[in-house]
Coordinates of C-alpha atoms in Angstrom, one line a residue:
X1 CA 165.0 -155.6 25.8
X2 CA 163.0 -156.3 22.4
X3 CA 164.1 -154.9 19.2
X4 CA 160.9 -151.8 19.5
X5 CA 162.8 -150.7 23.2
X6 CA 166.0 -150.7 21.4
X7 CA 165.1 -148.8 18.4
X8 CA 163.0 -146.3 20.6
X9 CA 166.1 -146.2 23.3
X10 CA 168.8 -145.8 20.2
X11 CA 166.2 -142.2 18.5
X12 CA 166.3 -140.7 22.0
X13 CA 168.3 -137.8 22.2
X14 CA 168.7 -135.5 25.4
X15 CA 168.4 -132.1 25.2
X16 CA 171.6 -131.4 26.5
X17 CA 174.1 -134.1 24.9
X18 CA 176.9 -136.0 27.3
X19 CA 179.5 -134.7 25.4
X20 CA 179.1 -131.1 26.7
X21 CA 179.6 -129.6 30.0
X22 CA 177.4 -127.4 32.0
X23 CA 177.0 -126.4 35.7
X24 CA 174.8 -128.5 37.3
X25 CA 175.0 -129.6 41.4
X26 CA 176.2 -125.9 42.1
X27 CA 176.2 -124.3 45.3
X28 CA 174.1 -121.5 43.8
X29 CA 171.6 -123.9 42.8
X30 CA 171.8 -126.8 45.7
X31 CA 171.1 -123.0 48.0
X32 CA 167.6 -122.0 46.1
X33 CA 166.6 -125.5 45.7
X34 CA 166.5 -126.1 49.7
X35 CA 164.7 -122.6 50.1
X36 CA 162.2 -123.4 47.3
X37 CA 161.9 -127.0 48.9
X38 CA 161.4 -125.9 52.0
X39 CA 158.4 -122.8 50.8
X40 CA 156.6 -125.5 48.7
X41 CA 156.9 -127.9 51.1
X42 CA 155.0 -125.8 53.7
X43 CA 152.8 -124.5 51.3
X44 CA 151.6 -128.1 50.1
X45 CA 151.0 -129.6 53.3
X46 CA 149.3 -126.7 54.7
X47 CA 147.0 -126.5 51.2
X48 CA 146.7 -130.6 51.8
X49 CA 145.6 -130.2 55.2
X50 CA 143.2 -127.5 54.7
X51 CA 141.2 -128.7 51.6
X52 CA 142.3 -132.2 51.0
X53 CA 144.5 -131.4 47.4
X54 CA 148.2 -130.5 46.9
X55 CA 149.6 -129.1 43.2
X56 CA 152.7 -129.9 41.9
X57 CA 156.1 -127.4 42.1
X58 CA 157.5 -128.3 39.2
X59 CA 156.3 -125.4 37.0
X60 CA 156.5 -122.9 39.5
X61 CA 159.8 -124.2 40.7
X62 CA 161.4 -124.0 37.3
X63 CA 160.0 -120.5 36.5
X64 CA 161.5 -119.1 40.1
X65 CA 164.4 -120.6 39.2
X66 CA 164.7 -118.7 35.9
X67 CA 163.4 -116.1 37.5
X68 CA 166.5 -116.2 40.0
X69 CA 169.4 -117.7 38.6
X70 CA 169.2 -116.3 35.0
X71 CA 167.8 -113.0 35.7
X72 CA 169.5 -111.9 39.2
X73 CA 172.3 -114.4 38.8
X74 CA 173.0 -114.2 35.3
X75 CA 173.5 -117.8 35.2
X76 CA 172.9 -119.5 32.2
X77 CA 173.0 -123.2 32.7
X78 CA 169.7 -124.9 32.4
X79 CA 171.2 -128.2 34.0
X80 CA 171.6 -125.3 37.5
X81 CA 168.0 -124.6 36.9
X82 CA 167.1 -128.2 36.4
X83 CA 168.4 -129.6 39.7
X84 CA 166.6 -126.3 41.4
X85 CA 163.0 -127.7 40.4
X86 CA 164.0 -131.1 40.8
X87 CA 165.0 -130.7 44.3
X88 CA 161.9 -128.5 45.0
X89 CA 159.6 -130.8 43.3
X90 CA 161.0 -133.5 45.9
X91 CA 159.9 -131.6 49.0
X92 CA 156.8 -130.9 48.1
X93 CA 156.2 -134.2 47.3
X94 CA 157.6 -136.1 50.4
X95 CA 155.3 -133.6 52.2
X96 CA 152.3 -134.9 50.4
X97 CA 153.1 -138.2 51.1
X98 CA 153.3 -137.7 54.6
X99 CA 150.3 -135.2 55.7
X100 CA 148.4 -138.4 53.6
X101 CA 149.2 -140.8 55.5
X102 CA 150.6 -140.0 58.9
X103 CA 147.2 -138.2 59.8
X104 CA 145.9 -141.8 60.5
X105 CA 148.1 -142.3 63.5
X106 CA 146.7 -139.3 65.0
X107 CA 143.4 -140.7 64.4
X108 CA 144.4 -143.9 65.7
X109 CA 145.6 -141.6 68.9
X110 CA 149.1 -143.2 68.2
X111 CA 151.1 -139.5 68.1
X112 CA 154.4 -140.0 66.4
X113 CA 157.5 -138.0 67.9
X114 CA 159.5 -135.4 65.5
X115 CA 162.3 -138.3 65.6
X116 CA 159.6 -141.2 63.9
X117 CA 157.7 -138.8 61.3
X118 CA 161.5 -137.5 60.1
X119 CA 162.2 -141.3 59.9
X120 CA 159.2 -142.3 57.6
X121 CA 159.8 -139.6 55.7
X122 CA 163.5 -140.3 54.7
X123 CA 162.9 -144.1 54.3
X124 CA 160.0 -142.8 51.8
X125 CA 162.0 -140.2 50.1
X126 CA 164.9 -143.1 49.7
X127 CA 162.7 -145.6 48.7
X128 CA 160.9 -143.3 46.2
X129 CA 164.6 -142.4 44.3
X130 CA 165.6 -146.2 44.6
X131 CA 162.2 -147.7 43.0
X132 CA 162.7 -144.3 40.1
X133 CA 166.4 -145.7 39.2
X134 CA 165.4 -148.9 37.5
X135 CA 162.4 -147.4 36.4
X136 CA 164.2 -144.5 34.5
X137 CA 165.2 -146.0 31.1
X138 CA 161.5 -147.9 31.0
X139 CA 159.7 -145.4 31.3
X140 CA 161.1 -142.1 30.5
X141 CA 164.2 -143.4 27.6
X142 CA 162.5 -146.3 26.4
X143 CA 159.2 -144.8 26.3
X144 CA 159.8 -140.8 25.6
X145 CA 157.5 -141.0 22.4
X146 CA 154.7 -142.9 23.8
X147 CA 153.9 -141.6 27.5
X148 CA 152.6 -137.7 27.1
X149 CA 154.2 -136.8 30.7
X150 CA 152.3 -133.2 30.3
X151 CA 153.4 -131.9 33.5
X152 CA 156.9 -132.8 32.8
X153 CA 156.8 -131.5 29.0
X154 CA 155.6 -128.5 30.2
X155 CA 158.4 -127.5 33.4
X156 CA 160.9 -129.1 30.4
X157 CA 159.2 -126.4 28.2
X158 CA 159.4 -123.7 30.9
X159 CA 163.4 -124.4 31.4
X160 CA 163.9 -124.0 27.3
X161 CA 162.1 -121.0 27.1
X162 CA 164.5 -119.1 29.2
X163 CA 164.1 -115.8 27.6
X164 CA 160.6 -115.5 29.5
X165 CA 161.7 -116.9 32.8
X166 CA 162.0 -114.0 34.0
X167 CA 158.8 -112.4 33.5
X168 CA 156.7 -115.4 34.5
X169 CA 158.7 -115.2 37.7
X170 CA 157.8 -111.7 38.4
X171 CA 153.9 -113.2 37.8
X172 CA 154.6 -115.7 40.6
X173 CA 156.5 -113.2 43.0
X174 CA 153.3 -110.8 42.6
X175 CA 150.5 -113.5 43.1
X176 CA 152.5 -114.7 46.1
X177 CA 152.9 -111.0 47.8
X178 CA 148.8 -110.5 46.6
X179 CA 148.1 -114.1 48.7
X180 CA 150.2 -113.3 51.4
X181 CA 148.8 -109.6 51.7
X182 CA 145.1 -110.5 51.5
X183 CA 145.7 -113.6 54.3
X184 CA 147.4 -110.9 56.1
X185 CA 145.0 -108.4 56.5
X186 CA 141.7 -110.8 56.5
X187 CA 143.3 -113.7 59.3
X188 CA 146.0 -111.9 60.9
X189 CA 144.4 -108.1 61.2
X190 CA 141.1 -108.8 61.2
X191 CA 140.5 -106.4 58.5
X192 CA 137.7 -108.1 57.2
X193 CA 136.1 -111.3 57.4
X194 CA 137.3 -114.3 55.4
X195 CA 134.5 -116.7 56.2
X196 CA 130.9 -115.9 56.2
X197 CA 128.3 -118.7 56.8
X198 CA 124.3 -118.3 57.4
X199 CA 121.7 -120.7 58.6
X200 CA 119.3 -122.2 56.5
X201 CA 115.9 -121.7 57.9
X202 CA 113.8 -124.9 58.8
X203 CA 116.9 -127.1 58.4
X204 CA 118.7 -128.5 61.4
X205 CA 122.6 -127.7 61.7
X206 CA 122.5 -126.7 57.9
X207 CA 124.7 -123.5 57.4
X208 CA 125.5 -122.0 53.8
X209 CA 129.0 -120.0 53.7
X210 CA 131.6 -118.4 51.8
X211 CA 135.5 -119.1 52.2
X212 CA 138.0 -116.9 50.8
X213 CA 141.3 -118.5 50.1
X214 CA 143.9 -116.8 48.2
X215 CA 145.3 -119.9 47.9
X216 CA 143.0 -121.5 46.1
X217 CA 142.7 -118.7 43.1
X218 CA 146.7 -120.3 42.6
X219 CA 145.6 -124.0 42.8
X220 CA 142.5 -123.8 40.5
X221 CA 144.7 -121.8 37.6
X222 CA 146.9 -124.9 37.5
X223 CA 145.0 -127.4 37.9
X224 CA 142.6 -126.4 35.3
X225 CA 138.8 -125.8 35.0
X226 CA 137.9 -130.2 34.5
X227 CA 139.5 -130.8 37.3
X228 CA 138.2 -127.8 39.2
X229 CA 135.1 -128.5 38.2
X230 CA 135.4 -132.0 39.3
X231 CA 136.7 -131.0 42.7
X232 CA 133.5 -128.6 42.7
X233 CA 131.4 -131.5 42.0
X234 CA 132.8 -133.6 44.9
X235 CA 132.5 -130.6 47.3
X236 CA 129.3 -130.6 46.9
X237 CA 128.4 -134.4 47.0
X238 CA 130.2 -134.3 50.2
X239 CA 128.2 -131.3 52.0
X240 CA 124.7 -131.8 50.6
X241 CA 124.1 -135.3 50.4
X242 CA 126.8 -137.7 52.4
X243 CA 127.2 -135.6 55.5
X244 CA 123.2 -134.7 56.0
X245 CA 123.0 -138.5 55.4
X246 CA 125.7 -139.2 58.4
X247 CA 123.9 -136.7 60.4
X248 CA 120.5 -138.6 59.3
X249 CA 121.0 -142.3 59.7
X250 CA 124.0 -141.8 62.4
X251 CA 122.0 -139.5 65.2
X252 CA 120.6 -142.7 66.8
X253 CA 123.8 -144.8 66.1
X254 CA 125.0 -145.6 69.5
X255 CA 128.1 -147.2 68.0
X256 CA 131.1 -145.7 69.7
X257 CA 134.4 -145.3 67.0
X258 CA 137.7 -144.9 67.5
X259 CA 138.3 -143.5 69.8
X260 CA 135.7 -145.4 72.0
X261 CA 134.1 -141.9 73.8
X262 CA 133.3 -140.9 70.7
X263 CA 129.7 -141.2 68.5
X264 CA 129.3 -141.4 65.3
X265 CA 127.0 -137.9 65.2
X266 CA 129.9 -136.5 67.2
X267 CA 132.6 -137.2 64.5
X268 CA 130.0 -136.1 61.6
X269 CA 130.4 -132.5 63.0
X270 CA 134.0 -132.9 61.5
X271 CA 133.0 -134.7 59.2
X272 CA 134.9 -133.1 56.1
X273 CA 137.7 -132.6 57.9
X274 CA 138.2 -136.1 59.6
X275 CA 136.0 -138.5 57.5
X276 CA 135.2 -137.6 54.0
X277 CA 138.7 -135.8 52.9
X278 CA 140.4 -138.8 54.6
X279 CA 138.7 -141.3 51.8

């Protein structure tokens, strides 16, 4: 270590210092961070199936777990509330890593049993907390003042602010019962439709439509209008100008793909779903 990591490792102070003693790997908190593990986890890998793009738990995580353990609980120890988000934030992520990559066993028609997809996904989740040990002091002691970690100022913001936890919670709770209740009645009663689509006339197998996804009000409030617009932008390079050109140059393309019954015009009929959201 040079004399700049010392200097820069020697100025950082923690929030809460060693020499005081909070709650921290609680029961309490070890409880709500499995069930928010487990919600965000589903919710993740059901968004990253559907669309192709996952959001982070972290803020959400910490601001149910104010919500919870300081304002139902009445516990005060941000360490409790720490471990909740960090646990929840760990879910999610393992299941992002995993609906990314074991897809392409399914397309490679190799099916993985419940035993092999649990065990990839604990040797990542290990692996993942053994490469971040080392990497700790680098990168958050060593450099605290020079990477911005915005994500992770901000949750660190959220668990400070505790005084508001609780009404920022309520503000999750109420878009997640709106979500739920419009999914609800549109998919599961039939109420109304939740996909409209048209054809466009003079154009082969082009279709113009609308999806409604509750969801996605929730994922485009935190991850910002850029890089909204930016997924915008790719949604529609991806249906008006790569997948008409599949359908173009690929509708005399004998080739067969993988797997070898099928044609390339046949797998540009999914092609969102199982070629261009793949990439």
């Amino acid at each position: 270590m040079n004399s700049t990591e010392s200097k820069k490792s020697s100025t950082f102070v923690p929030y809460i210092p060693a020499s005081r003693s909070l709650p921290e790997l609680t029961l309490l908190s070890v409880i709500l961070g499995i069930i928010l593990a487990v919600v965000f986890a589903a919710a993740n890998a059901y968004l990253g199936l559907k669309i192709g793009l996952t959001v982070s738990a972290s803020i959400p995580a910490a601001v149910i777990s104010l919500g919870v353990l300081r304002g139902v609980f009445k516990r005060k120890s941000i360490l409790e509330n720490n471990i909740v988000q960090t646990m929840t934030t760990a879910g999610e992520a393992v299941a992002a890593g995993a609906i990314f990559t074991l897809p392409a066993l399914y397309m490679w028609k190799q099916v993985p049993g419940m035993g092999t997809v649990t065990f990839i996904v604990l040797v990542g989740g290990f692996l993942g907390v053994a490469m971040m040990v080392p990497l700790r002091r680098l990168l958050i002691v060593n450099e605290h003042e020079t990477l911005p970690y915005p994500e992770g100022t901000a949750c660190a913001e959220v668990l400070k602010s505790g005084e508001t936890g609780g009404k920022n919670a309520k503000m999750v709770v109420y878009g997640f019962l709106a979500g739920g209740l419009v999914k609800a009645m549109g998919d599961g009663f039939k109420w109304f439709k939740t996909e409209i689509e048209t054809g466009i006339y003079r154009f082969k197998n082009a279709v113009i439509g609308l999806d409604a996804y509750p969801a996605l009000l929730g994922v485009g409030y935190i991850i910002g209008p850029r890089i909204s617009g930016q997924m915008l932008a790719g949604g529609i390079l991806t249906w008006i100008v790569l997948i008409p050109m599949i359908g173009f140059f690929g509708s005399g393309n004998p080739t067969a793909l993988i797997p070898a019954d099928m044609l390339y015009l046949s797998l540009m009929l999914g092609g969102f779903g199982k070629d261009i959201s793949a990439i």
